[in-house]
Amino acid sequence: MRVVSKIDEVRSIIEDAKKNNLLIGFVPTMGFLHKGHLSLVAESKKHTQFQVMSIFVNKIQFNNMNDYNTYPRDLENDFDLAEKNGVDLIFLPDDDEMYGNHLTTVHLDRLTDNLCGACRPGHFDGVFTVVSKLFNIIQPHVAVFGQKDIQQAVSIQKMVYDLNFPVKIIMGPIIREDSGLAMSSRNKHLSREKREDALVIYKGLKRAEQLLLNGERDSKIIINEIEKIILKGRPDKIDYISAVRFSDLSFLDTIGEKAVIAVAAFFGDTRLIDNMVIEYERGRIKCVF
Ligand code: AMP
């Protein structure tokens, strides 16, 4: 596995891989790797033969500088995990390499109006800008994003379509702790007590699944039930509990098409997000966590 920090170097390594007829898979991350990230590499390996991972804590997507400054970092462990999981190349740029003198921002309308887009001003502009740059630098055939950040995955699919990036986007499932807590680098900040409290998010989503399987379709009723359960964990703040269409992430009053129920809540200073996708299999509802 090679670790490089310069754009020219990445380009030349990837050019060589392409000359050898290898398809390039790409997993962008902010590091502090866990099984969620590694599952995306495993997914990428099903489709491609040369795995690139970026590790870059992208300052411009943070709307809270304390969150940026305290974002967990452990490069030695990241390199170890990446190598053991078949990553061929890590791109590890610094701020200057990515943004020295930069004046361009990539913005996407509508799909970022709700959910995290509404609560974190500027966040998605930062995400789309960095992902566009990374796509242009790496020029992968396939890029894999997690369902965990569903608004990001759905919006990037749209950005790729709108801007004609020649890359196939794949969404990988949410990897969870045995307890049900969605894995996240930020979980490191949770005290033992808050980690326990935060399980109400998964419990709330499971309750929503139960209601849906019993025939409930009214978003308001489902959201109220989730809220009741989440409040039992004494969250410090609930940013949102929302039901939206999968297609464009607009709010949905009645669940009658492919949809997402998404949650964002603070436990202590740690903001956690989670969701489930509601699909239909032979006319029957199926919730994908
Ligand atoms: P991050 O390093 O948090 O920016 O995440 C990098 C990628 O990993 C994004 O596509 C995330 O959606 C994905 N990811 C984060 N947590 C998980 C998880 N628990 N399961 C699957 N993918 C995840």
Short mmCIF file of C-alpha atoms and ligand atoms in Angstrom, two decimals:
data_model
loop_
_atom_site.label_atom_id
_atom_site.label_comp_id
_atom_site.label_asym_id
_atom_site.label_seq_id
_atom_site.Cartn_x
_atom_site.Cartn_y
_atom_site.Cartn_z
CA MET A 1 0.00 0.00 0.00
CA ARG A 2 1.30 3.46 -0.87
CA VAL A 3 0.49 6.68 0.95
CA VAL A 4 0.90 9.89 -1.06
CA SER A 5 -0.03 13.48 -0.35
CA LYS A 6 0.55 15.17 -3.70
CA ILE A 7 -2.02 15.34 -6.50
CA ASP A 8 0.58 14.77 -9.25
CA GLU A 9 1.82 11.62 -7.55
CA VAL A 10 -1.71 10.20 -7.19
CA ARG A 11 -2.43 10.92 -10.83
CA SER A 12 0.70 9.19 -12.03
CA ILE A 13 0.09 6.05 -9.88
CA ILE A 14 -3.51 5.83 -11.10
CA GLU A 15 -2.46 6.34 -14.71
CA ASP A 16 -0.14 3.35 -14.35
CA ALA A 17 -2.92 1.23 -12.82
CA LYS A 18 -5.22 2.17 -15.69
CA LYS A 19 -2.51 1.28 -18.22
CA ASN A 20 -2.55 -2.17 -16.61
CA ASN A 21 -6.28 -2.33 -17.31
CA LEU A 22 -7.26 -2.14 -13.65
CA LEU A 23 -10.60 -0.60 -12.76
CA ILE A 24 -10.22 2.03 -10.04
CA GLY A 25 -12.42 1.95 -6.92
CA PHE A 26 -12.55 4.90 -4.56
CA VAL A 27 -13.68 5.37 -0.96
CA PRO A 28 -13.46 8.94 0.37
CA THR A 29 -13.11 9.21 4.17
CA MET A 30 -12.12 11.59 6.91
CA GLY A 31 -10.10 8.86 8.61
CA PHE A 32 -10.33 7.32 12.08
CA LEU A 33 -11.38 4.23 10.22
CA HIS A 34 -13.89 1.69 11.50
CA LYS A 35 -15.70 -1.31 10.05
CA GLY A 36 -18.16 0.99 8.24
CA HIS A 37 -15.38 2.48 6.14
CA LEU A 38 -13.81 -0.93 5.57
CA SER A 39 -17.12 -2.40 4.39
CA LEU A 40 -17.12 0.23 1.64
CA VAL A 41 -13.67 -0.94 0.54
CA ALA A 42 -14.95 -4.53 0.49
CA GLU A 43 -17.89 -3.40 -1.66
CA SER A 44 -15.56 -1.52 -3.99
CA LYS A 45 -13.40 -4.64 -4.40
CA LYS A 46 -16.39 -6.51 -5.82
CA HIS A 47 -16.40 -4.12 -8.79
CA THR A 48 -12.81 -2.92 -9.23
CA GLN A 49 -9.21 -4.11 -8.92
CA PHE A 50 -7.31 -1.08 -7.58
CA GLN A 51 -8.52 0.49 -4.33
CA VAL A 52 -7.95 4.14 -3.55
CA MET A 53 -8.95 5.69 -0.23
CA SER A 54 -8.66 9.36 0.62
CA ILE A 55 -8.18 10.47 4.20
CA PHE A 56 -8.85 14.17 4.52
CA VAL A 57 -10.65 16.00 7.31
CA ASN A 58 -12.32 18.51 5.06
CA LYS A 59 -12.42 21.75 7.02
CA ILE A 60 -14.85 23.51 4.66
CA GLN A 61 -17.63 21.01 5.37
CA PHE A 62 -17.57 21.69 9.12
CA ASN A 63 -20.06 24.30 10.25
CA ASN A 64 -18.68 24.04 13.78
CA MET A 65 -14.96 24.64 14.30
CA ASN A 66 -14.95 22.82 17.64
CA ASP A 67 -16.22 19.72 15.80
CA TYR A 68 -13.38 20.15 13.28
CA ASN A 69 -10.69 20.71 15.91
CA THR A 70 -11.75 17.70 17.98
CA TYR A 71 -12.47 15.37 15.03
CA PRO A 72 -10.76 12.07 15.97
CA ARG A 73 -7.56 11.29 14.13
CA ASP A 74 -5.24 8.24 14.22
CA LEU A 75 -3.31 7.87 10.99
CA GLU A 76 -1.07 4.99 12.10
CA ASN A 77 -4.08 2.83 12.91
CA ASP A 78 -5.82 3.96 9.69
CA PHE A 79 -2.82 2.89 7.58
CA ASP A 80 -2.74 -0.47 9.34
CA LEU A 81 -6.47 -1.13 8.84
CA ALA A 82 -6.46 0.10 5.25
CA GLU A 83 -3.51 -2.10 4.31
CA LYS A 84 -5.01 -5.18 5.98
CA ASN A 85 -8.25 -4.57 4.09
CA GLY A 86 -6.75 -4.37 0.63
CA VAL A 87 -6.40 -0.63 0.01
CA ASP A 88 -3.71 -0.08 -2.64
CA LEU A 89 -3.31 3.68 -2.39
CA ILE A 90 -4.09 6.23 0.28
CA PHE A 91 -4.38 9.86 -0.79
CA LEU A 92 -3.57 12.01 2.22
CA PRO A 93 -3.47 15.63 1.09
CA ASP A 94 -3.05 18.61 3.40
CA ASP A 95 -5.26 21.72 3.33
CA ASP A 96 -2.85 23.59 1.10
CA GLU A 97 -2.71 20.81 -1.51
CA MET A 98 -6.52 20.75 -1.68
CA TYR A 99 -7.45 24.38 -1.22
CA GLY A 100 -4.41 26.63 -1.74
CA ASN A 101 -5.93 29.68 -3.43
CA HIS A 102 -9.29 28.07 -4.12
CA LEU A 103 -12.35 30.18 -5.01
CA THR A 104 -14.79 27.60 -6.42
CA THR A 105 -17.70 25.98 -4.58
CA VAL A 106 -20.00 23.22 -5.85
CA HIS A 107 -23.58 23.74 -4.76
CA LEU A 108 -26.62 21.52 -5.24
CA ASP A 109 -30.15 22.87 -4.84
CA ARG A 110 -33.23 21.24 -3.32
CA LEU A 111 -31.76 17.92 -2.22
CA THR A 112 -29.94 19.76 0.54
CA ASP A 113 -32.93 21.80 1.75
CA ASN A 114 -33.97 19.33 4.47
CA LEU A 115 -32.33 17.08 7.07
CA CYS A 116 -28.63 17.86 7.66
CA GLY A 117 -28.68 20.48 4.90
CA ALA A 118 -31.11 22.54 6.98
CA CYS A 119 -29.22 22.08 10.26
CA ARG A 120 -25.65 22.47 9.02
CA PRO A 121 -25.38 25.58 6.84
CA GLY A 122 -22.64 25.26 4.23
CA HIS A 123 -21.93 21.62 5.09
CA PHE A 124 -22.99 20.12 1.77
CA ASP A 125 -21.27 22.80 -0.31
CA GLY A 126 -18.09 21.69 1.42
CA VAL A 127 -18.87 18.02 0.75
CA PHE A 128 -19.69 18.48 -2.95
CA THR A 129 -16.66 20.69 -3.48
CA VAL A 130 -14.24 18.20 -1.95
CA VAL A 131 -15.86 15.17 -3.62
CA SER A 132 -15.75 16.91 -7.03
CA LYS A 133 -12.10 17.68 -6.54
CA LEU A 134 -11.35 14.13 -5.41
CA PHE A 135 -13.22 12.69 -8.42
CA ASN A 136 -11.20 14.92 -10.74
CA ILE A 137 -7.92 14.03 -9.06
CA ILE A 138 -8.51 10.28 -8.81
CA GLN A 139 -10.86 9.69 -11.75
CA PRO A 140 -12.22 6.44 -10.34
CA HIS A 141 -14.54 4.09 -12.21
CA VAL A 142 -16.53 3.40 -9.05
CA ALA A 143 -16.95 5.35 -5.79
CA VAL A 144 -18.64 3.91 -2.72
CA PHE A 145 -20.54 5.95 -0.11
CA GLY A 146 -22.35 4.78 3.02
CA GLN A 147 -26.11 4.75 3.56
CA LYS A 148 -25.22 6.09 7.02
CA ASP A 149 -24.88 9.55 5.40
CA ILE A 150 -27.88 9.07 3.18
CA GLN A 151 -28.40 12.68 2.17
CA GLN A 152 -24.77 12.77 1.08
CA ALA A 153 -25.05 9.54 -0.93
CA VAL A 154 -28.28 10.54 -2.69
CA SER A 155 -27.05 14.07 -3.44
CA ILE A 156 -23.71 12.91 -4.77
CA GLN A 157 -25.52 10.56 -7.14
CA LYS A 158 -27.40 13.62 -8.43
CA MET A 159 -24.25 15.76 -8.61
CA VAL A 160 -22.50 13.06 -10.64
CA TYR A 161 -25.45 12.97 -13.04
CA ASP A 162 -25.72 16.77 -13.31
CA LEU A 163 -21.99 17.36 -13.80
CA ASN A 164 -21.41 14.29 -16.00
CA PHE A 165 -18.71 12.73 -13.84
CA PRO A 166 -17.87 9.37 -15.46
CA VAL A 167 -18.07 7.49 -12.16
CA LYS A 168 -20.52 4.88 -10.90
CA ILE A 169 -21.80 5.59 -7.38
CA ILE A 170 -22.58 2.66 -5.11
CA MET A 171 -24.23 2.96 -1.70
CA GLY A 172 -23.05 0.51 0.97
CA PRO A 173 -25.18 -0.56 3.97
CA ILE A 174 -24.88 0.89 7.48
CA ILE A 175 -22.50 -1.08 9.67
CA ARG A 176 -23.56 -1.16 13.32
CA GLU A 177 -22.17 -2.11 16.70
CA ASP A 178 -23.78 -5.26 18.17
CA SER A 179 -25.92 -2.88 20.22
CA GLY A 180 -27.42 -1.39 17.03
CA LEU A 181 -25.53 1.93 17.30
CA ALA A 182 -24.40 2.99 13.82
CA MET A 183 -20.61 3.06 13.68
CA SER A 184 -19.14 6.52 13.38
CA SER A 185 -15.75 8.10 14.00
CA ARG A 186 -17.51 10.58 16.28
CA ASN A 187 -18.73 7.76 18.58
CA LYS A 188 -15.28 8.02 20.16
CA HIS A 189 -16.48 11.19 21.88
CA LEU A 190 -19.42 9.44 23.61
CA SER A 191 -19.07 8.68 27.30
CA ARG A 192 -20.11 5.16 28.30
CA GLU A 193 -23.39 6.56 29.60
CA LYS A 194 -24.16 8.61 26.48
CA ARG A 195 -23.29 5.64 24.25
CA GLU A 196 -25.90 3.64 26.15
CA ASP A 197 -28.44 6.51 25.94
CA ALA A 198 -27.85 6.88 22.20
CA LEU A 199 -29.22 3.38 21.53
CA VAL A 200 -32.67 4.99 21.55
CA ILE A 201 -32.01 6.16 17.99
CA TYR A 202 -31.84 2.59 16.69
CA LYS A 203 -34.69 1.56 18.98
CA GLY A 204 -36.80 4.39 17.57
CA LEU A 205 -36.12 3.29 14.00
CA LYS A 206 -36.93 -0.33 14.91
CA ARG A 207 -40.23 0.85 16.39
CA ALA A 208 -40.95 2.69 13.13
CA GLU A 209 -40.28 -0.53 11.23
CA GLN A 210 -42.75 -2.36 13.46
CA LEU A 211 -45.42 0.30 12.86
CA LEU A 212 -44.85 0.18 9.10
CA LEU A 213 -45.06 -3.61 9.06
CA ASN A 214 -48.34 -3.30 10.95
CA GLY A 215 -49.70 -1.07 8.22
CA GLU A 216 -49.14 2.45 9.60
CA ARG A 217 -48.36 4.91 6.77
CA ASP A 218 -48.87 8.30 8.42
CA SER A 219 -45.45 9.98 8.77
CA LYS A 220 -46.58 12.18 11.66
CA ILE A 221 -47.69 9.20 13.75
CA ILE A 222 -44.49 7.30 13.00
CA ILE A 223 -42.29 10.31 13.75
CA ASN A 224 -44.12 10.96 17.05
CA GLU A 225 -43.49 7.37 18.11
CA ILE A 226 -39.80 7.62 17.25
CA GLU A 227 -39.57 10.89 19.16
CA LYS A 228 -41.15 9.36 22.28
CA ILE A 229 -38.51 6.63 22.28
CA ILE A 230 -35.60 8.97 21.55
CA LEU A 231 -36.63 11.30 24.39
CA LYS A 232 -36.23 8.36 26.80
CA GLY A 233 -32.48 8.56 26.11
CA ARG A 234 -32.44 12.23 27.22
CA PRO A 235 -30.80 13.59 24.05
CA ASP A 236 -29.24 17.02 24.49
CA LYS A 237 -30.96 18.11 21.28
CA ILE A 238 -32.93 16.52 18.46
CA ASP A 239 -32.02 18.17 15.15
CA TYR A 240 -34.66 16.27 13.18
CA ILE A 241 -36.72 13.13 12.84
CA SER A 242 -38.03 13.20 9.27
CA ALA A 243 -39.67 11.07 6.64
CA VAL A 244 -38.60 11.97 3.11
CA ARG A 245 -38.84 10.59 -0.41
CA PHE A 246 -35.74 8.63 -1.41
CA SER A 247 -35.80 10.19 -4.87
CA ASP A 248 -35.40 13.86 -3.93
CA LEU A 249 -35.39 13.91 -0.12
CA SER A 250 -38.55 16.05 0.02
CA PHE A 251 -40.85 15.61 3.03
CA LEU A 252 -43.42 12.85 2.83
CA ASP A 253 -46.78 12.90 4.68
CA THR A 254 -47.81 9.38 3.73
CA ILE A 255 -45.32 6.58 3.22
CA GLY A 256 -46.29 5.17 -0.15
CA GLU A 257 -43.07 5.04 -2.17
CA LYS A 258 -39.38 4.39 -1.60
CA ALA A 259 -38.62 6.57 1.41
CA VAL A 260 -36.15 7.36 4.16
CA ILE A 261 -36.75 7.95 7.83
CA ALA A 262 -33.76 9.85 9.14
CA VAL A 263 -32.72 11.05 12.56
CA ALA A 264 -30.09 13.46 13.86
CA ALA A 265 -29.65 14.06 17.58
CA PHE A 266 -27.01 15.24 20.01
CA PHE A 267 -25.91 13.10 22.93
CA GLY A 268 -23.61 15.36 24.89
CA ASP A 269 -21.71 17.39 22.30
CA THR A 270 -21.76 14.51 19.83
CA ARG A 271 -24.14 14.76 16.91
CA LEU A 272 -25.29 11.34 15.73
CA ILE A 273 -27.20 10.54 12.55
CA ASP A 274 -28.96 7.36 11.52
CA ASN A 275 -31.67 6.28 9.11
CA MET A 276 -33.58 3.47 7.50
CA VAL A 277 -34.64 3.13 3.89
CA ILE A 278 -38.17 1.92 3.22
CA GLU A 279 -38.40 -0.27 0.14
CA TYR A 280 -41.04 -2.54 -1.34
CA GLU A 281 -40.47 -6.19 -2.15
CA ARG A 282 -43.29 -7.82 -4.11
CA GLY A 283 -45.66 -5.19 -2.73
CA ARG A 284 -44.52 -5.69 0.87
CA ILE A 285 -42.65 -3.12 2.90
CA LYS A 286 -39.03 -3.80 3.75
CA CYS A 287 -36.94 -1.56 6.02
CA VAL A 288 -33.22 -1.44 5.34
CA PHE A 289 -31.12 -0.27 8.28
P1 AMP B 1 -16.56 9.75 7.08
O1 AMP B 1 -15.16 9.32 7.30
O2 AMP B 1 -17.38 9.77 8.33
O3 AMP B 1 -16.66 11.02 6.27
O4 AMP B 1 -17.24 8.63 6.20
C1 AMP B 1 -16.67 8.19 5.00
C2 AMP B 1 -17.63 7.25 4.33
O5 AMP B 1 -17.91 6.16 5.19
C3 AMP B 1 -18.98 7.90 4.00
O6 AMP B 1 -19.43 7.43 2.73
C4 AMP B 1 -19.87 7.40 5.10
O7 AMP B 1 -21.23 7.34 4.74
C5 AMP B 1 -19.31 6.00 5.32
N1 AMP B 1 -19.67 5.50 6.64
C6 AMP B 1 -19.53 6.12 7.84
N2 AMP B 1 -20.03 5.37 8.83
C7 AMP B 1 -20.51 4.24 8.26
C8 AMP B 1 -21.17 3.06 8.76
N3 AMP B 1 -21.43 2.89 10.05
N4 AMP B 1 -21.51 2.11 7.87
C9 AMP B 1 -21.26 2.26 6.55
N5 AMP B 1 -20.64 3.34 6.02
C10 AMP B 1 -20.28 4.32 6.86
#
